Coordinates of C-alpha atoms in Angstrom, one line a residue:
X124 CA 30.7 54.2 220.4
X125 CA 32.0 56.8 223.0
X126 CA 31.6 56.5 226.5
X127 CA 29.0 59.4 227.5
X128 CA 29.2 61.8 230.3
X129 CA 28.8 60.9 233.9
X130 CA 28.3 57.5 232.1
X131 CA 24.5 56.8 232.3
X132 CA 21.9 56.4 230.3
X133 CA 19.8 59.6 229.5
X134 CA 16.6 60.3 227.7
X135 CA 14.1 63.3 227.3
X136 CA 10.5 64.1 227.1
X137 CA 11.0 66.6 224.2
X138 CA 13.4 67.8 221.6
X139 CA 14.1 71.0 223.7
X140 CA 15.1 69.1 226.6
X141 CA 17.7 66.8 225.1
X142 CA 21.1 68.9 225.6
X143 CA 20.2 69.2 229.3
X144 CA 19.6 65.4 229.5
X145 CA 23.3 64.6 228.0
X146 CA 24.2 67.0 230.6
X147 CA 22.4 65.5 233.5
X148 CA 22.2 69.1 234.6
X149 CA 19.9 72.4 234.9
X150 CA 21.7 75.5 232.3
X151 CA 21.2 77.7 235.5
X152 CA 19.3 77.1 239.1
X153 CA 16.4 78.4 241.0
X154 CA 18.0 80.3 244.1
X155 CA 16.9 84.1 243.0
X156 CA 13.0 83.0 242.1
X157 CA 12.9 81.0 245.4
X158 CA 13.9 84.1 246.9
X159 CA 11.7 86.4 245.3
X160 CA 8.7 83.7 246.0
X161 CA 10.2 83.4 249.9
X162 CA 11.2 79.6 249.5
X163 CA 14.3 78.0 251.3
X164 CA 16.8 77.0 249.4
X165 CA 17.9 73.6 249.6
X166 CA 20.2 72.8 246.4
X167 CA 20.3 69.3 246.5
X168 CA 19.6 68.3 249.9
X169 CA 16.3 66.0 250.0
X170 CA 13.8 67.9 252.4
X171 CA 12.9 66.5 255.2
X172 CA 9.3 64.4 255.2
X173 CA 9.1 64.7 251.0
X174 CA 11.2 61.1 250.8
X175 CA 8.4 59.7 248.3
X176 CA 8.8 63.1 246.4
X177 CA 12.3 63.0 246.0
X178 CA 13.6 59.5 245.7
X179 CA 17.3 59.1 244.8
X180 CA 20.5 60.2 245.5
X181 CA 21.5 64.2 245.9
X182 CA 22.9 63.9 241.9
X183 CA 19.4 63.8 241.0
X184 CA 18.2 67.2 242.4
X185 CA 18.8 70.6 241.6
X186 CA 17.7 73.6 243.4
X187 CA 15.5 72.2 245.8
X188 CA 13.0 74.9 247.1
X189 CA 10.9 75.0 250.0
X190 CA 7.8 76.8 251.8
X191 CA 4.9 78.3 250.5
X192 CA 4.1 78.1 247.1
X193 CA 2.2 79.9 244.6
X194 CA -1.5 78.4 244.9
X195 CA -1.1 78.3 248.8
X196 CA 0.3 75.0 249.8
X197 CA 3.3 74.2 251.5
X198 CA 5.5 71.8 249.8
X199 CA 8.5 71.9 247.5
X200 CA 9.8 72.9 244.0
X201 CA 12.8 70.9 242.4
X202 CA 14.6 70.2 239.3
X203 CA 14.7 66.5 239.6
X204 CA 16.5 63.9 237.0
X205 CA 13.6 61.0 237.2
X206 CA 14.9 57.5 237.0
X207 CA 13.0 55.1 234.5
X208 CA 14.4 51.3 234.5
X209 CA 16.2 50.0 231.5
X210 CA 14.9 46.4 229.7
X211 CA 16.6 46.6 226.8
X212 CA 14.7 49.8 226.2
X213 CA 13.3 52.4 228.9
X214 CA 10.2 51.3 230.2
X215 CA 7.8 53.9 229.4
X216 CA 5.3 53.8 226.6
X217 CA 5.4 57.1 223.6
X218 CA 8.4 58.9 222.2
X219 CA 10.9 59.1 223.9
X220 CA 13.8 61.8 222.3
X221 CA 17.9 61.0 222.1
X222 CA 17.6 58.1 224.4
X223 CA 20.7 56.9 225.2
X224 CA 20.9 53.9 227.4
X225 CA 24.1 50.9 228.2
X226 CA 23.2 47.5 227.7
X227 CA 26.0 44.7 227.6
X228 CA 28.9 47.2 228.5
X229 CA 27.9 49.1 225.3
X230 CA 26.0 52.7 224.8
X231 CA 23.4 52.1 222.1
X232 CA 21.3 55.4 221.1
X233 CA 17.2 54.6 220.0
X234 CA 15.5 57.2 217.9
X235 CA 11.9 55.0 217.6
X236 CA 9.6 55.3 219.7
X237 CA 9.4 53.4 223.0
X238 CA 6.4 51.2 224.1
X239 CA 7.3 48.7 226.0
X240 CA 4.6 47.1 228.0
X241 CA 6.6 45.7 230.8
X242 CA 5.6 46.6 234.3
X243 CA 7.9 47.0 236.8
X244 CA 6.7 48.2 240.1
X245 CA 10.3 47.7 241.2
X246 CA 10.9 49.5 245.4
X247 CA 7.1 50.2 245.6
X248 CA 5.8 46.7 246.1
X249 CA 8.8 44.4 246.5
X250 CA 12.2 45.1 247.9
X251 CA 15.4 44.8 246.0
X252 CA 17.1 41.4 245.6
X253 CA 20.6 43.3 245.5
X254 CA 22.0 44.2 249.2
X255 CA 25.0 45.7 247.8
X256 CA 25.2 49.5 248.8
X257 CA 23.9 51.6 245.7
X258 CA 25.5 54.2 244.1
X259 CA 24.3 57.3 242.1
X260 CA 23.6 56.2 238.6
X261 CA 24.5 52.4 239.1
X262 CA 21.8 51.4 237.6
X263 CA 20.5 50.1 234.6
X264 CA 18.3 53.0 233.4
X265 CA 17.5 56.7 232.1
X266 CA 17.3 59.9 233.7
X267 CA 14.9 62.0 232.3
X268 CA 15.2 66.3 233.0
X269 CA 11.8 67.0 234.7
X270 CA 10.6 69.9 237.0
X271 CA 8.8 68.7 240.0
X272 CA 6.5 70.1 242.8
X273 CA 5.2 68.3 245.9
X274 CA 3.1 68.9 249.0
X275 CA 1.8 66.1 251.3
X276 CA -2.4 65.4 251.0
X277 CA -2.5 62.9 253.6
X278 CA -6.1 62.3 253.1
X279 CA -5.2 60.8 250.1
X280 CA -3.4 57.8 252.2
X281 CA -6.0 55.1 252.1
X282 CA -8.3 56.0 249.3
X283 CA -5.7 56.8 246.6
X284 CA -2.5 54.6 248.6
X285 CA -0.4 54.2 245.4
X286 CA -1.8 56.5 241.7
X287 CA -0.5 57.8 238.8
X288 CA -2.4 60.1 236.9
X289 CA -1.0 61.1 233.4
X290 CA -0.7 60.7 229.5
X291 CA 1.8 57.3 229.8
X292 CA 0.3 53.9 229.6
X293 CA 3.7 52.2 230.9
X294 CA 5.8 54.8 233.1
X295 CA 8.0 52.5 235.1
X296 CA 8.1 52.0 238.2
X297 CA 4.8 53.4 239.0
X298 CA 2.8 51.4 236.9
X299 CA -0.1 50.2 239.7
X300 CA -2.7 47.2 239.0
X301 CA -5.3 49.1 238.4
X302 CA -5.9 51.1 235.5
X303 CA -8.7 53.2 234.6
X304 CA -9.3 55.5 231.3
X305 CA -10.4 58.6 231.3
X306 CA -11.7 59.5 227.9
X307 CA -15.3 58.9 228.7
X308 CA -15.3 61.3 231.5
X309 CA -14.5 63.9 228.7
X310 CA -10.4 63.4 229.5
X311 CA -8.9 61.6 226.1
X312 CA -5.4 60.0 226.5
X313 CA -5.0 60.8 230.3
X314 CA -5.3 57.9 232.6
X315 CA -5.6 56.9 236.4
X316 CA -3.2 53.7 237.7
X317 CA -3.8 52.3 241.1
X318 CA -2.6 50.2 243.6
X319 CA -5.5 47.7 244.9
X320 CA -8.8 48.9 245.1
X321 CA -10.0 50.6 241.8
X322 CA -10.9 54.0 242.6
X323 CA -14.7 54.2 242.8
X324 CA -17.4 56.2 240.5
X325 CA -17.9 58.5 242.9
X326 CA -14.6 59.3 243.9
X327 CA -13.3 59.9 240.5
X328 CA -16.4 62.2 240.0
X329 CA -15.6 64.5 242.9
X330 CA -11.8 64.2 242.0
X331 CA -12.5 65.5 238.5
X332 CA -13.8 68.8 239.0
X333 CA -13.8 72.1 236.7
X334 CA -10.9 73.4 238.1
X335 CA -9.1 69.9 237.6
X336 CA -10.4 69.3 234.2
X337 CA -9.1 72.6 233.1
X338 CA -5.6 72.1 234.4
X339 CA -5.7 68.4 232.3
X340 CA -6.9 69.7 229.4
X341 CA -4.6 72.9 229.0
X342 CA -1.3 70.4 230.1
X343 CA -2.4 67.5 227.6
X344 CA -0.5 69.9 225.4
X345 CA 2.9 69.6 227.4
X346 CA 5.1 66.7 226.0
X347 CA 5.1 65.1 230.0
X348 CA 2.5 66.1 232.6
X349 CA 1.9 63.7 235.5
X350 CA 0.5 63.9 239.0
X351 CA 1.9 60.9 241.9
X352 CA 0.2 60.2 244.9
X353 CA 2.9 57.9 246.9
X354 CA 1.3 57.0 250.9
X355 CA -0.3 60.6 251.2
X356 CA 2.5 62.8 248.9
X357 CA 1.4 64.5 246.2
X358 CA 4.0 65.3 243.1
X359 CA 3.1 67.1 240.1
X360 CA 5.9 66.5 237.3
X361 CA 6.5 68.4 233.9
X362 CA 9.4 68.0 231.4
X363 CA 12.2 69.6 231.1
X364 CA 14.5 71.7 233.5
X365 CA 12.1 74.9 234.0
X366 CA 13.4 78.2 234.1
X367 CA 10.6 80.1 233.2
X368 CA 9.7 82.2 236.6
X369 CA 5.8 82.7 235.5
X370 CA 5.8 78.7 234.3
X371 CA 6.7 77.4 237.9
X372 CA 4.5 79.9 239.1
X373 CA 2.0 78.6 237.0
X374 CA 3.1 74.7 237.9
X375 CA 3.0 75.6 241.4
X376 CA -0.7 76.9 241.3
X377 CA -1.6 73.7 239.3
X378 CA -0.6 71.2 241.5
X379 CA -2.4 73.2 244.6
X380 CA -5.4 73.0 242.5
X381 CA -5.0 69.2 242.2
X382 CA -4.3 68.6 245.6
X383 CA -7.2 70.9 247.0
X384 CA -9.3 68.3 244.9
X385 CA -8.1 65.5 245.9
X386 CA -8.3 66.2 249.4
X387 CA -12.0 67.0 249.3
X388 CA -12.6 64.0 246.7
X389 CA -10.9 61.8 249.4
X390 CA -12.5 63.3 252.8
X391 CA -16.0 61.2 252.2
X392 CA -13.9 58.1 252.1
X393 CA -13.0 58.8 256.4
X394 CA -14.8 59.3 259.7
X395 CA -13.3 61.5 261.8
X396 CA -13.2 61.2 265.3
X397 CA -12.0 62.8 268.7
X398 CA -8.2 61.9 269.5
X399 CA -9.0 60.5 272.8
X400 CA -11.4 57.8 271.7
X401 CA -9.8 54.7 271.5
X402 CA -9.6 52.6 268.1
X403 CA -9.9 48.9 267.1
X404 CA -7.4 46.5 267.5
X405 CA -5.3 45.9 264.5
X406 CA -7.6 43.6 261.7
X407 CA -6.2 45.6 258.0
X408 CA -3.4 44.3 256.3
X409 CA -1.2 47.0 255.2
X410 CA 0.6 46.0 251.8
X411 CA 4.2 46.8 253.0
X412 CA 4.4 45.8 256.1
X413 CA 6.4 42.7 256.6
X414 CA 5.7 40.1 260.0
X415 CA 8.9 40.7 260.9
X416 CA 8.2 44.5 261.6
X417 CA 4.5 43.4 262.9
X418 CA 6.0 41.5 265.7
X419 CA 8.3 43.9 266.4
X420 CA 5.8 46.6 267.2
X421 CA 3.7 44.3 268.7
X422 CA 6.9 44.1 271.5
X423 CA 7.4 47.5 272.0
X424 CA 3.7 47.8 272.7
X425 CA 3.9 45.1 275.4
X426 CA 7.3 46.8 276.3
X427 CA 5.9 50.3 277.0
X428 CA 2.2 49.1 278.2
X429 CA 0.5 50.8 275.1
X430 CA -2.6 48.5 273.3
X431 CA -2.4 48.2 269.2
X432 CA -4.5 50.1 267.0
X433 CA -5.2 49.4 263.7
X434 CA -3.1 52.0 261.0
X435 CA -5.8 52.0 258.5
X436 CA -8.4 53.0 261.5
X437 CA -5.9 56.2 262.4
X438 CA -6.3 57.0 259.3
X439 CA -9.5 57.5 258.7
X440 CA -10.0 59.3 262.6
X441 CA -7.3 61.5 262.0
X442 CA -7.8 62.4 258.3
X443 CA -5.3 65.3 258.2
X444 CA -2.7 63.9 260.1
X445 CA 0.4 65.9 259.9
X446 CA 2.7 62.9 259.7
X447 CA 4.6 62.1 256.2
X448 CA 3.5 58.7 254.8
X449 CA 1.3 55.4 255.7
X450 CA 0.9 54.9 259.2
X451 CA 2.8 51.2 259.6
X452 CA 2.0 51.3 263.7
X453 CA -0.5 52.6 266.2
X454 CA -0.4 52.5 270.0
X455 CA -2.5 54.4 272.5
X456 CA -2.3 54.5 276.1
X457 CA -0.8 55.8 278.9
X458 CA 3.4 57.2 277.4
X459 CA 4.7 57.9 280.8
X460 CA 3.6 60.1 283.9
X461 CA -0.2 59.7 283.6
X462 CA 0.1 61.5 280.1
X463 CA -2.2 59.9 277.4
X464 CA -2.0 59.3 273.8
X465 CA -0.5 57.6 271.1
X466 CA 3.0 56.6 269.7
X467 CA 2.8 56.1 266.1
X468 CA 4.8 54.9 262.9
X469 CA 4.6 55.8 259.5
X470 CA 6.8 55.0 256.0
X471 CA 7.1 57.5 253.4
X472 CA 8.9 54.7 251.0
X473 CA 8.1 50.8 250.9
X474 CA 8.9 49.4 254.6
X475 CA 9.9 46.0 253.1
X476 CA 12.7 48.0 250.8
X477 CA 13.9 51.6 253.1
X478 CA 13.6 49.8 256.0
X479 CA 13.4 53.4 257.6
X480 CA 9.9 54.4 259.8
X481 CA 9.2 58.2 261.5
X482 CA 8.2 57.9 264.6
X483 CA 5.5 60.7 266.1
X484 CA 3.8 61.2 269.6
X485 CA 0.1 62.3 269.2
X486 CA -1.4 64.1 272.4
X487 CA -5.1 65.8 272.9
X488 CA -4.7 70.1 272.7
X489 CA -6.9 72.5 274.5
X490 CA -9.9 73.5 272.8
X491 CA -9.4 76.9 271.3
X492 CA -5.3 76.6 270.6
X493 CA -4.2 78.0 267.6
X494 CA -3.0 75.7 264.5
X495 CA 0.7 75.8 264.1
X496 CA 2.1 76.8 260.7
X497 CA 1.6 74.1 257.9
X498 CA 5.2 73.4 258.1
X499 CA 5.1 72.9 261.9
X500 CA 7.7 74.5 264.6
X501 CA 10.8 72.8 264.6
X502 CA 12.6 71.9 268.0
X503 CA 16.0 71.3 266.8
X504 CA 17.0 70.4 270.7
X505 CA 14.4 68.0 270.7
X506 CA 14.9 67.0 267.0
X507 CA 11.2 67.0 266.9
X508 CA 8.7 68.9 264.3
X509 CA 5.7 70.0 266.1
X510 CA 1.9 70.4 264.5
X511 CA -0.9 71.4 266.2
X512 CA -4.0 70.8 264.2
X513 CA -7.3 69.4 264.3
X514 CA -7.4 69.1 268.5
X515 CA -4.0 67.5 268.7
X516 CA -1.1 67.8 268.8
X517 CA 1.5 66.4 266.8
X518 CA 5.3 66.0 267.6
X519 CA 7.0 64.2 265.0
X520 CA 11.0 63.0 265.5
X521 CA 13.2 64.8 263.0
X522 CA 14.9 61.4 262.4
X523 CA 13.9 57.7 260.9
X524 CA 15.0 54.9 262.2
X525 CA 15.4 51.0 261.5
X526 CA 14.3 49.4 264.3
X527 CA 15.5 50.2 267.5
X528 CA 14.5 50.1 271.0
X529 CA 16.3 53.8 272.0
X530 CA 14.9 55.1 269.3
X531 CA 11.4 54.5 270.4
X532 CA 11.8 55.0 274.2
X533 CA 14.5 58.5 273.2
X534 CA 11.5 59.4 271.1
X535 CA 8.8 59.0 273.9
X536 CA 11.0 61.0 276.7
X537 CA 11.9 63.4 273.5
X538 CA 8.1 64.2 273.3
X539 CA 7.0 64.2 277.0
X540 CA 9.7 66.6 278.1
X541 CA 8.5 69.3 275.0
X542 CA 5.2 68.7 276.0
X543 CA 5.9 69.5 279.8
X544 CA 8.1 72.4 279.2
X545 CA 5.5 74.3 276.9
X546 CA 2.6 73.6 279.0
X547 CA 0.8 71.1 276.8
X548 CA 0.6 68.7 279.1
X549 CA 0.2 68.2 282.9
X550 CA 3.3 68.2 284.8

């Protein structure tokens, strides 16, 4: 058979969508409705903080958009080929349309349907076995046209960790542990996977509110509609390269609607606290975390004078935390000069596989300042993104790091010398 372009595999949620997926590209791109909806353009850069919503190499996105959206939140708006693992067919349960995947050194095309119940969990639970440096499309697998929009709900870290909400039994690799249907809370077909913990009655009651149920029931027409929530980001996911400028408008609004519910289902889950009272030493074991990175942040503790916190705890305190994934490393003391407060860590992607944590100083705010934007002020000079919210404020490094004793010292004198020079702290 012939060799097809780009040569990888490619597949599509619907008929329509099948001459873009031999393409492996959009027909046209997003910059004039970003423009009239005041969104950043991007075109294929991944924006920084949305990692878990934009996995992948730059080949796999298209017109990345960025700022406020339609429905309110701040987040971003892609076209976005999704990757779905190959075993000898994709791994995703339904029909599939003009799947075209390489096994053997050979292109074979399948025109059944696929339902292949193997899970693979894949980067999300367990690192790669392959060290080799990846390449785009180097895998064995499908890429699937889809339109995707994303915000960050980081009340949603602990209680809903890892979840897939959607019509897909098997959609690889986010197929969790935990699975839950939904067709006796009045949802047929549409089901909640989880990592862990199942979710609880109560939470999936609060979670599945009118406005929710309305957006699931008009979408269960749509040949793909699914909602992520990877460590605290939230991406809502419909076939097909959209075009349409009152259909993103109208994808937009439905993932703020989702997100505004699961931030309220998940805010009964924590206990909130003031930033300057201290937590418990670490006792939760986080998932992803390997001993290896433990014990190194247990060093640069001792190094820097600062006493361990447990994540998990943080959490819960600091439920709106303006700091992109699951917190992997807490410290709270004094960070130099008398000034206190907390160095933190957190992973938007599986430690144990990116091997990449951002860094963030947290420091107590004046009653009565004003909130910063929701997309913070960035300090280019200081490569730091500053939040102020909830009584604190939050200055977040601009870059990830491995592990790497200048980067968390740079990132501590980074911080202190912001703080100083705007006033936020005592000189």
């Amino acid at each position: 058979m012939a060799k097809r372009p780009r040569q990888h595999g490619f597949a599509a949620f619907a008929p329509e969508d099948v001459a873009d997926a031999r393409a492996g590209r959009p027909p046209g791109d997003l910059r004039e409705y970003g423009a009239s909806r005041g969104l950043a353009w991007l075109d294929r850069a991944r924006p920084l903080g949305f990692s878990a919503g934009s996995p992948g190499f730059d080949e796999y996105r298209f017109s990345v958009l960025r700022g406020d959206l339609p429905g309110g939140r701040y987040g971003v708006l892609m076209h976005q080929l999704m990757e779905i693992p190959v075993t000898k067919s994709p791994n995703v349960s339904g029909k599939l349309y003009g799947s075209v995947v390489k096994s053997g050194g050979n292109w074979w095309s399948f025109s059944l349907p696929n339902r292949t119940d193997i899970p693979i969990i894949g980067d999300f639970l367990d690192p790669p076995t392959d060290h080799s440096p990846r390449e785009p499309f180097d895998t064995n697998a499908v890429w699937i046209p889809t339109t995707a929009v994303g915000t960050h709900v980081p009340e949603s870290v602990l209680p809903l960790f890892l979840t897939r909400l959607d019509r897909r039994d098997k959609l690889s690799p986010y197929d969790f542990d935990q699975r839950r249907d939904l067709g006796s809370a009045g949802l047929p077909d549409w089901r909640l996977r989880t990592h862990g913990t199942p979710v609880s009655d109560a939470l999936l009651q609060r979670l599945l509110t009118p406005s929710v149920r309305e957006v699931l029931t008009r979408r269960a027409n749509d040949p793909y509609f699914g909602v992520l929530l990877l460590r605290g980001t939230m991406v809502v996911r419909r076939n097909g390269f959209v075009l349409d400028p009152d259909e993103l408008d109208r994808l937009a609004a439905d993932m703020c609607t989702i997100a505004d519910a699961v931030r309220d289902a998940c805010l009964p889950e924590l206990a909130p606290r003031p930033l300057t009272e201290p937590l418990p030493s670490p006792r939760s074991e986080h998932p992803e975390v390997t001993p290896a990175w433990r014990d190194g942040y247990i060093q640069v503790a001792t190094r820097l004078g600062l006493a361990m916190e447990d994540p998990d705890e943080l959490h819960r305190a600091f439920p709106a935390l303006p700091l992109p994934g699951r917190v992997v490393a807490a410290m709270y003391g004094d960070l130099g000069g008398g000034v206190q407060g907390r160095l933190v860590y957190a992973a938007e992607m599986n430690l144990r596989a990116a091997e990449r944590a951002r860094g963030a100083v947290l420091l107590a705010a004046q009653p009565g300042t004003p909130d910063t934007p929701p997309a913070g002020e960035r300090q280019d000079d200081r490569l730091l993104i500053h939040h102020q919210r909830s009584g604190m404020h939050v200055l977040v490094s601009a870059q990830t790091a491995g592990f790497y004793r200048e980067e968390q010292e740079g990132l501590l004198d980074r911080a202190l010398a912001f703080a100083r020079e705007r006033g936020l702290v005592r000189r």
